[in-house]
PDB file of C-alpha atoms in Angstrom:
ATOM      1  CA  UNK A   1     -18.474  -1.880 -29.759  1.00  0.00           C
ATOM      2  CA  UNK A   2     -15.655  -3.240 -27.612  1.00  0.00           C
ATOM      3  CA  UNK A   3     -15.050  -6.931 -28.024  1.00  0.00           C
ATOM      4  CA  UNK A   4     -14.854  -9.241 -25.027  1.00  0.00           C
ATOM      5  CA  UNK A   5     -11.149  -9.840 -25.634  1.00  0.00           C
ATOM      6  CA  UNK A   6     -10.341  -6.106 -25.600  1.00  0.00           C
ATOM      7  CA  UNK A   7     -12.407  -5.618 -22.427  1.00  0.00           C
ATOM      8  CA  UNK A   8     -10.561  -8.512 -20.779  1.00  0.00           C
ATOM      9  CA  UNK A   9      -7.184  -7.079 -21.729  1.00  0.00           C
ATOM     10  CA  UNK A  10      -8.128  -3.644 -20.386  1.00  0.00           C
ATOM     11  CA  UNK A  11      -9.373  -5.100 -17.099  1.00  0.00           C
ATOM     12  CA  UNK A  12      -6.245  -7.233 -16.778  1.00  0.00           C
ATOM     13  CA  UNK A  13      -3.992  -4.212 -17.289  1.00  0.00           C
ATOM     14  CA  UNK A  14      -5.973  -2.208 -14.716  1.00  0.00           C
ATOM     15  CA  UNK A  15      -5.729  -5.056 -12.196  1.00  0.00           C
ATOM     16  CA  UNK A  16      -1.983  -5.350 -12.818  1.00  0.00           C
ATOM     17  CA  UNK A  17      -1.503  -1.607 -12.279  1.00  0.00           C
ATOM     18  CA  UNK A  18      -3.508  -1.780  -9.061  1.00  0.00           C
ATOM     19  CA  UNK A  19      -1.331  -4.634  -7.851  1.00  0.00           C
ATOM     20  CA  UNK A  20       1.826  -2.660  -8.635  1.00  0.00           C
ATOM     21  CA  UNK A  21       0.525   0.311  -6.652  1.00  0.00           C
ATOM     22  CA  UNK A  22      -0.330  -1.958  -3.699  1.00  0.00           C
ATOM     23  CA  UNK A  23       3.136  -3.527  -3.748  1.00  0.00           C
ATOM     24  CA  UNK A  24       4.941  -0.171  -3.904  1.00  0.00           C
ATOM     25  CA  UNK A  25       2.798   1.258  -1.107  1.00  0.00           C
ATOM     26  CA  UNK A  26       3.294  -1.873   1.006  1.00  0.00           C
ATOM     27  CA  UNK A  27       7.064  -1.643   0.586  1.00  0.00           C
ATOM     28  CA  UNK A  28       6.975   2.025   1.576  1.00  0.00           C
ATOM     29  CA  UNK A  29       4.954   1.276   4.712  1.00  0.00           C
ATOM     30  CA  UNK A  30       7.087  -1.683   5.799  1.00  0.00           C
ATOM     31  CA  UNK A  31      10.270   0.347   5.272  1.00  0.00           C
ATOM     32  CA  UNK A  32       8.884   3.205   7.383  1.00  0.00           C
ATOM     33  CA  UNK A  33       7.800   0.765  10.118  1.00  0.00           C
ATOM     34  CA  UNK A  34      11.309  -0.765  10.133  1.00  0.00           C
ATOM     35  CA  UNK A  35      12.812   2.722  10.498  1.00  0.00           C
ATOM     36  CA  UNK A  36      10.375   3.523  13.303  1.00  0.00           C
ATOM     37  CA  UNK A  37       8.992   6.518  11.425  1.00  0.00           C
ATOM     38  CA  UNK A  38       5.500   5.255  10.597  1.00  0.00           C
ATOM     39  CA  UNK A  39       3.048   6.953  12.950  1.00  0.00           C
ATOM     40  CA  UNK A  40      -0.290   5.816  11.573  1.00  0.00           C
ATOM     41  CA  UNK A  41      -2.585   2.886  12.128  1.00  0.00           C
ATOM     42  CA  UNK A  42      -2.568   0.424  15.019  1.00  0.00           C
ATOM     43  CA  UNK A  43       1.047   1.130  16.007  1.00  0.00           C
ATOM     44  CA  UNK A  44       0.137   3.914  18.455  1.00  0.00           C
ATOM     45  CA  UNK A  45      -1.514   3.591  21.837  1.00  0.00           C
ATOM     46  CA  UNK A  46      -3.983   6.050  23.340  1.00  0.00           C
ATOM     47  CA  UNK A  47      -1.213   8.303  24.659  1.00  0.00           C
ATOM     48  CA  UNK A  48       0.228   8.735  21.182  1.00  0.00           C
ATOM     49  CA  UNK A  49       3.320   6.642  21.868  1.00  0.00           C
ATOM     50  CA  UNK A  50       4.416   3.644  19.877  1.00  0.00           C
ATOM     51  CA  UNK A  51       3.973   0.127  21.238  1.00  0.00           C
ATOM     52  CA  UNK A  52       7.642  -0.802  20.944  1.00  0.00           C
TER      53      UNK A  52
END
């Protein structure tokens, strides 16, 4: 049986890893937006052009 402390440590590590993934992905997206090479999400209008 897994103790409560071990379960808490495992969940904490998983949350930390998820946060690291979110930060790395966010940095990637913001860098691509700054370069003008991110063509996904709300940055395109109906004609497929960027809103810059």
